[in-house]
mmCIF file of C-alpha atoms in Angstrom:
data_model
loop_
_atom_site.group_PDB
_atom_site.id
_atom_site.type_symbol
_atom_site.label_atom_id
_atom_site.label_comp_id
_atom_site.label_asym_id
_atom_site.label_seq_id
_atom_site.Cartn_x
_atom_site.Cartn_y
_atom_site.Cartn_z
ATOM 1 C CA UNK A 16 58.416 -93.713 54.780
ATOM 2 C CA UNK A 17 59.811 -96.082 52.663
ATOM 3 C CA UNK A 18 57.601 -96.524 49.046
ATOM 4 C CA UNK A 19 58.636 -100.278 48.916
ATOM 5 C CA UNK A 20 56.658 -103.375 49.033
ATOM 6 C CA UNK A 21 58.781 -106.633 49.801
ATOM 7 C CA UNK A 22 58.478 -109.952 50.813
ATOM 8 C CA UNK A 23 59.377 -110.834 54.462
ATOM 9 C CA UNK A 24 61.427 -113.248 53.775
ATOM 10 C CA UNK A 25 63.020 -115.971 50.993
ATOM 11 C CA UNK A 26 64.608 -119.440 50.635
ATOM 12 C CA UNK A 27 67.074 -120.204 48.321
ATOM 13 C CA UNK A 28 69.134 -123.621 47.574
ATOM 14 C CA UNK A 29 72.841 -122.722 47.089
ATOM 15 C CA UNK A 30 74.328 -122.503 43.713
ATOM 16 C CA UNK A 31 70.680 -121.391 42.612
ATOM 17 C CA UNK A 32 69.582 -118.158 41.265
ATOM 18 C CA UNK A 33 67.897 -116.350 44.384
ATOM 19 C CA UNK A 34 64.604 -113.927 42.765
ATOM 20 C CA UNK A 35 63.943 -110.880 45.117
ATOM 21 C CA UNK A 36 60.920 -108.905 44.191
ATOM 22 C CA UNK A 37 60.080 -105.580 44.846
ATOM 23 C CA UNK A 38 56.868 -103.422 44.200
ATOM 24 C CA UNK A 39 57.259 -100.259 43.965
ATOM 25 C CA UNK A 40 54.040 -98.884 42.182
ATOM 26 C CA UNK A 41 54.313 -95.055 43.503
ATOM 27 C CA UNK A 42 57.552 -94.462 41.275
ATOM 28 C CA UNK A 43 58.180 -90.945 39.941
ATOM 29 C CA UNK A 44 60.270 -90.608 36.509
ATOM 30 C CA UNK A 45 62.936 -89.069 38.175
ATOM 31 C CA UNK A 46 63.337 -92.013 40.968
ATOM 32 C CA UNK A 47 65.799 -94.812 40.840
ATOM 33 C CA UNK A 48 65.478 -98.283 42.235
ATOM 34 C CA UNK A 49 68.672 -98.609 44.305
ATOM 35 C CA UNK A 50 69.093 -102.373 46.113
ATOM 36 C CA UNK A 51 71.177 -102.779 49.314
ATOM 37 C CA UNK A 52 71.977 -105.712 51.281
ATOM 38 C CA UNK A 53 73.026 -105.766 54.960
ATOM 39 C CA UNK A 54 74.788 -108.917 56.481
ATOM 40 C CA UNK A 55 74.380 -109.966 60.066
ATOM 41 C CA UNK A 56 76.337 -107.549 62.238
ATOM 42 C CA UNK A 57 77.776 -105.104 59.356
ATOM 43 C CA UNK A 58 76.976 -102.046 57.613
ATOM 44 C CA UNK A 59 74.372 -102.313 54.531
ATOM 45 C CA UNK A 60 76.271 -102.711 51.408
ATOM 46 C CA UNK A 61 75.283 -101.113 47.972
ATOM 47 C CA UNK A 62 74.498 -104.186 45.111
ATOM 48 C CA UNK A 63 73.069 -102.351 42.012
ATOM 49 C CA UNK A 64 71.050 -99.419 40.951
ATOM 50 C CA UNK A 65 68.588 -98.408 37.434
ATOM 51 C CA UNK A 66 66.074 -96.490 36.070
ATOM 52 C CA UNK A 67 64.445 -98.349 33.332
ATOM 53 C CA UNK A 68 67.043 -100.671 31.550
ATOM 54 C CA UNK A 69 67.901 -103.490 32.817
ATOM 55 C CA UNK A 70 71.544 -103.847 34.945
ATOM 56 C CA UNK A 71 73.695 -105.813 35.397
ATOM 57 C CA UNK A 72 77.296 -105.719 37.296
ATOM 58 C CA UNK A 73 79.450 -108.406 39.326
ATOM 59 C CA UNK A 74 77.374 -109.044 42.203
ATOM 60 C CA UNK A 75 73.778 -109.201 40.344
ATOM 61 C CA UNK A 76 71.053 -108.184 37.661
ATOM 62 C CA UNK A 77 68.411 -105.914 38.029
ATOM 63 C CA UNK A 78 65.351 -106.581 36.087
ATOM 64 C CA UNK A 79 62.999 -103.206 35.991
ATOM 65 C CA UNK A 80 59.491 -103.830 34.666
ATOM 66 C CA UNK A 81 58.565 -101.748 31.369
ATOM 67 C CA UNK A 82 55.874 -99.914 33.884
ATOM 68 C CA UNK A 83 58.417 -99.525 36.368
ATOM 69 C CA UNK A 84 56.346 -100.537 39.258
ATOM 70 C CA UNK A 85 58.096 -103.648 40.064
ATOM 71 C CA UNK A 86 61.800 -104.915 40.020
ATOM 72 C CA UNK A 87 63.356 -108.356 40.269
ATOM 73 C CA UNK A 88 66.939 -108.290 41.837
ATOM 74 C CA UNK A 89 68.662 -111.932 40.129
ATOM 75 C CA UNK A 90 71.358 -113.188 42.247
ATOM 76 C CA UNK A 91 72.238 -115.591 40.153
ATOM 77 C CA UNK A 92 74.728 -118.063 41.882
ATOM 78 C CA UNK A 93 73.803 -117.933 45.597
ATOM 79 C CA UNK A 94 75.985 -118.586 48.111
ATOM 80 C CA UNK A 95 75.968 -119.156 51.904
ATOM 81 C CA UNK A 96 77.732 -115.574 52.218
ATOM 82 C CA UNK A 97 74.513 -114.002 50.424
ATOM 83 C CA UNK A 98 72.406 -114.872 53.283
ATOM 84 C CA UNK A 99 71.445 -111.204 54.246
ATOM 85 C CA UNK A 100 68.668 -108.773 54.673
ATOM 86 C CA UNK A 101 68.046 -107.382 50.860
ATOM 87 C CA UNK A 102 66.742 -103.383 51.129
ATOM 88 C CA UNK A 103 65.156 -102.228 47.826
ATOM 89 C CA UNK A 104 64.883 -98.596 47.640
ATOM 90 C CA UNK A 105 63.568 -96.104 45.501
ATOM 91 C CA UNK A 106 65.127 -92.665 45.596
ATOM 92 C CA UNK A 107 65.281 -89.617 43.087
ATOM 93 C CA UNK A 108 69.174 -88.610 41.691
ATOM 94 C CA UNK A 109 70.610 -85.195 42.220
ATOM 95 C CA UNK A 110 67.939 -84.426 44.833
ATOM 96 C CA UNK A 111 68.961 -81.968 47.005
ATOM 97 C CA UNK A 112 69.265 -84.482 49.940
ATOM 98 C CA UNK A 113 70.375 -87.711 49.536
ATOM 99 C CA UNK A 114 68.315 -89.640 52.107
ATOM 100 C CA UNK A 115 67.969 -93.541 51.962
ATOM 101 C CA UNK A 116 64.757 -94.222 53.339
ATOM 102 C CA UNK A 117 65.151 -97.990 54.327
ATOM 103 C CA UNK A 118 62.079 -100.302 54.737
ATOM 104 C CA UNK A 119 61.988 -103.685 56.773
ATOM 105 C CA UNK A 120 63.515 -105.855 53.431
ATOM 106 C CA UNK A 121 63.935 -109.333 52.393
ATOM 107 C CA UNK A 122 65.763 -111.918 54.813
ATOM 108 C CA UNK A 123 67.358 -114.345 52.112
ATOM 109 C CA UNK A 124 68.564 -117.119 53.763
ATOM 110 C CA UNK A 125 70.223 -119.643 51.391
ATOM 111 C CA UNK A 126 70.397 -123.167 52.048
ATOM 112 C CA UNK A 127 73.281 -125.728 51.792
ATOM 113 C CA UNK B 19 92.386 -100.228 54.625
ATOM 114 C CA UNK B 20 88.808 -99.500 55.940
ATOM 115 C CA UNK B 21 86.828 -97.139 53.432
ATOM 116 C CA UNK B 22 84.899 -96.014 56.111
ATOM 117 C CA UNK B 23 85.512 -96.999 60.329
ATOM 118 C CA UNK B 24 83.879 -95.997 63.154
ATOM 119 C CA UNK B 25 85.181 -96.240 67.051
ATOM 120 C CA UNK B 26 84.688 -97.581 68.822
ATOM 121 C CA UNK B 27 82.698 -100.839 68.014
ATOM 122 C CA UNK B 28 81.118 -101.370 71.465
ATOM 123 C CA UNK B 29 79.961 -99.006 74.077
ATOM 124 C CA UNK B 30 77.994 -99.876 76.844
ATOM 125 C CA UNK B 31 77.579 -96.883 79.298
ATOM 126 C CA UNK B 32 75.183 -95.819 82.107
ATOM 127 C CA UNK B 33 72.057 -93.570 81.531
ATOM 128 C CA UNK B 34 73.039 -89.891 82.012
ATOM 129 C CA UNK B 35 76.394 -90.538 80.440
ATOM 130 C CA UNK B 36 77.717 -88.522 77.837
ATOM 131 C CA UNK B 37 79.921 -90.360 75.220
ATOM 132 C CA UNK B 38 81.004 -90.100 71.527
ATOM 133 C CA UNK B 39 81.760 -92.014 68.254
ATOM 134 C CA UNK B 40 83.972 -90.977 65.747
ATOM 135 C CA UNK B 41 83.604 -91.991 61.759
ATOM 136 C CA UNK B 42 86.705 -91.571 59.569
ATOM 137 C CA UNK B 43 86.410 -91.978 54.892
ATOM 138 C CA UNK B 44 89.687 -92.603 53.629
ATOM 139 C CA UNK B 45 87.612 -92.605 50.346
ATOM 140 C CA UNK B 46 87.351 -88.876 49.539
ATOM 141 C CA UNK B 47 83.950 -88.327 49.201
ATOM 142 C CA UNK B 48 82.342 -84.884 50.297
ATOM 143 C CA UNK B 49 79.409 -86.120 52.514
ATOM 144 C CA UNK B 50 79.102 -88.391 55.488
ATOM 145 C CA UNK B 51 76.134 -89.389 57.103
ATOM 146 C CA UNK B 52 75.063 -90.843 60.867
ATOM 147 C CA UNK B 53 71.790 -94.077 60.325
ATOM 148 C CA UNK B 54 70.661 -95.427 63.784
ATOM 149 C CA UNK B 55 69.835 -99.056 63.545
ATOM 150 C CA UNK B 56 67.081 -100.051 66.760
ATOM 151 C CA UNK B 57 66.202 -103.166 68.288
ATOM 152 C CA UNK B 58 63.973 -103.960 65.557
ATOM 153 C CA UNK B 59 66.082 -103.948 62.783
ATOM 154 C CA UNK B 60 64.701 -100.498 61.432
ATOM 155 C CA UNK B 61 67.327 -97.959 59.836
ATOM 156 C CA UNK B 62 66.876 -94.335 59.931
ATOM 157 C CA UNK B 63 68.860 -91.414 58.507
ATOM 158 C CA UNK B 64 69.949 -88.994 61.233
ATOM 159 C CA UNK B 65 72.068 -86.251 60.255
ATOM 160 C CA UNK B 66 73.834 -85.837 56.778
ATOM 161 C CA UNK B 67 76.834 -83.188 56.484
ATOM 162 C CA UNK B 68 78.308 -81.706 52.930
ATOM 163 C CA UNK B 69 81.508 -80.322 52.766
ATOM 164 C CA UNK B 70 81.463 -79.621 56.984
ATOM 165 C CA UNK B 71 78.060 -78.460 56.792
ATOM 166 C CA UNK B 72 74.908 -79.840 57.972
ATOM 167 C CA UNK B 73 72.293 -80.437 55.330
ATOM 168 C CA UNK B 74 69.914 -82.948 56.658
ATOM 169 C CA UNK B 75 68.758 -83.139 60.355
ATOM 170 C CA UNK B 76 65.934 -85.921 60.860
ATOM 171 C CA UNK B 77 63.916 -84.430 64.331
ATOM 172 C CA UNK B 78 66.802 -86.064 66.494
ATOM 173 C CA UNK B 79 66.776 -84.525 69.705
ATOM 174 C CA UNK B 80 69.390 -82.116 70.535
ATOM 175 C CA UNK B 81 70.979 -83.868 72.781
ATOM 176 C CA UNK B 82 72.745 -85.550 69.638
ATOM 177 C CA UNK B 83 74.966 -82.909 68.231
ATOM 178 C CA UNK B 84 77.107 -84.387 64.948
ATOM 179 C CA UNK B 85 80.305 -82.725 63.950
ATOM 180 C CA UNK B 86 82.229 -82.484 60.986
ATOM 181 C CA UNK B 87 86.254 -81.004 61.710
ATOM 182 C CA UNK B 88 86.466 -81.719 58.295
ATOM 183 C CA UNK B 89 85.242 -83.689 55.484
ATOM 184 C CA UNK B 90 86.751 -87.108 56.439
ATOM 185 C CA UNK B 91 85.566 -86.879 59.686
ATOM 186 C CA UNK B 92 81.890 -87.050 61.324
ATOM 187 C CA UNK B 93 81.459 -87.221 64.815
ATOM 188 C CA UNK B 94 78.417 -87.954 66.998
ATOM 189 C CA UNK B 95 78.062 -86.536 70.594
ATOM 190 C CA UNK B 96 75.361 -88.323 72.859
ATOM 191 C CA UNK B 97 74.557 -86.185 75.787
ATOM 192 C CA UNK B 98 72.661 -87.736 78.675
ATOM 193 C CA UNK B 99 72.256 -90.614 77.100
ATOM 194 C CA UNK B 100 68.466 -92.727 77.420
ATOM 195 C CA UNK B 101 67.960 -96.415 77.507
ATOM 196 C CA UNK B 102 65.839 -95.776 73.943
ATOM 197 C CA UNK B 103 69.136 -94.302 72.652
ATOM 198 C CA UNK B 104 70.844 -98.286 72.810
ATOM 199 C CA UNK B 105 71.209 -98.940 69.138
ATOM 200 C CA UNK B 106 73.299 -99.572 66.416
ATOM 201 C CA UNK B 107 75.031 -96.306 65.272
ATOM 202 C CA UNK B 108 76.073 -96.438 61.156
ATOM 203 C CA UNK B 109 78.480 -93.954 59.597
ATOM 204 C CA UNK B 110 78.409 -93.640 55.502
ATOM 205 C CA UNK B 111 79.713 -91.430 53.200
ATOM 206 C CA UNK B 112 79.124 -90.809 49.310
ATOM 207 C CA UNK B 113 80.592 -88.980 47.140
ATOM 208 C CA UNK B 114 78.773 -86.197 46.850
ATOM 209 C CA UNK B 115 75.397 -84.672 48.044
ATOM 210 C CA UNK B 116 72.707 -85.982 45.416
ATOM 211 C CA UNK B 117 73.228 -89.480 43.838
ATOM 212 C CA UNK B 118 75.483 -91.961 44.008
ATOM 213 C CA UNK B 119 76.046 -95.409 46.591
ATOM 214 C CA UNK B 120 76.760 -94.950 50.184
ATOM 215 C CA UNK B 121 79.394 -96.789 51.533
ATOM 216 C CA UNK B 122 78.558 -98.056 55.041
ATOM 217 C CA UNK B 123 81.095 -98.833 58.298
ATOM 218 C CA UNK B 124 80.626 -101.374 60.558
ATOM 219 C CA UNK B 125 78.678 -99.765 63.155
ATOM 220 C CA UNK B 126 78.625 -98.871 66.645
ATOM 221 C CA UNK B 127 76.600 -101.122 69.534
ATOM 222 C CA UNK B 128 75.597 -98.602 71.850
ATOM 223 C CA UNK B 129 74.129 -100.373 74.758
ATOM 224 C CA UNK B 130 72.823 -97.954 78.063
ATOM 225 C CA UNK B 131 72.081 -99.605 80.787
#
């Protein structure tokens, strides 16, 4: 079951920064926040990962919260091609399994 | 080139049918995973294979049998197939067992009828 809480769904001007919460108040210390985003008709695609620092790569920024029970993924230039179901995920590293437990995500739909 | 590609893209096929879908990682990585996608959007983990061998197997029933010829390759067999089996089928690999991004093909549209 996944141990996410998002919102269903989010609006978001282009050429704004899109915000995409996620609560995720059950968090063990050894479990990662791991965000994924899956685009009408094609595979999910990884965007970013942490633990407790903040991260930030080509595609986004994660913001983790000093408890760790919430995380903000920052798009920060959104674009008509971001419009996508965002999957927030928390999972523990160098588990013996590596299972992805998906939950029902954040339909971003940016507007022209 | 495609990281990781499935075939075929489509299927449509007739209940009791048996019929397969192949996954090919040009990437190197050591496991490779099957995710059905259902009609409502959910995704679930099916099988998982390290190295050729089977390491997770989520209650699917057996008339799904994965296999791995070797690690760039994970197959899924569909025996009999249902109307609840009509879904989209994912392939991923990573590279390696424990940690690290999965890196998703396109999918599969399985459609019985």
């Amino acid at each position: 079951d996944a141990k996410t809480t998002q919102p269903p769904s989010m609006d978001c001007a282009e050429g704004r920064a899109a915000n995409l919460p996620c609560n995720h108040s059950t968090i063990s210390g050894n479990e990662y926040v791991y965000w994924y985003r899956q685009i009408h008709s094609q595979g999910p695609q990884y965007i970013i990962h942490g633990l407790k620092n903040n991260e930030t790569n080509e595609m986004a920024s994660l913001i983790i919260t000093e408890d760790r029970k919430s995380s903000t993924l920052i798009l920060p230039h959104a674009t008509l091609r971001d419009t996508a179901v965002y999957y927030c995920i928390v999972r523990a590293y160098g588990g013996a399994t590596n299972k992805l437990i998906f939950g029902t995500g954040t339909l971003l739909a940016v507007q022209p | 080139d495609t990281a990781v590609s499935q075939t075929p893209k489509y299927l449509v096929t007739q209940m009791g049918n048996d019929k397969s879908i192949k996954c090919e990682q040009n990437l190197g990585h050591d496991t490779m995973y099957w995710y059905k996608q259902d009609s409502k959007k959910f995704l679930k983990i099916m099988f998982s294979y390290n190295n050729k061998e089977l390491i997770i197997n989520e209650t699917v029933p057996n008339r799904f049998s994965p296999k791995s010829p070797d690690k760039a390759h994970l197959n899924l067999h569909i025996n009999s197939l249902e109307l609840g089996d009509s879904a989209v089928y994912f392939c991923a690999s990573s590279q390696r067992e424990s940690g690290g991004e999965l890196f998703f093909g396109e999918g599969s549209r399985l459609t019985v009828l």
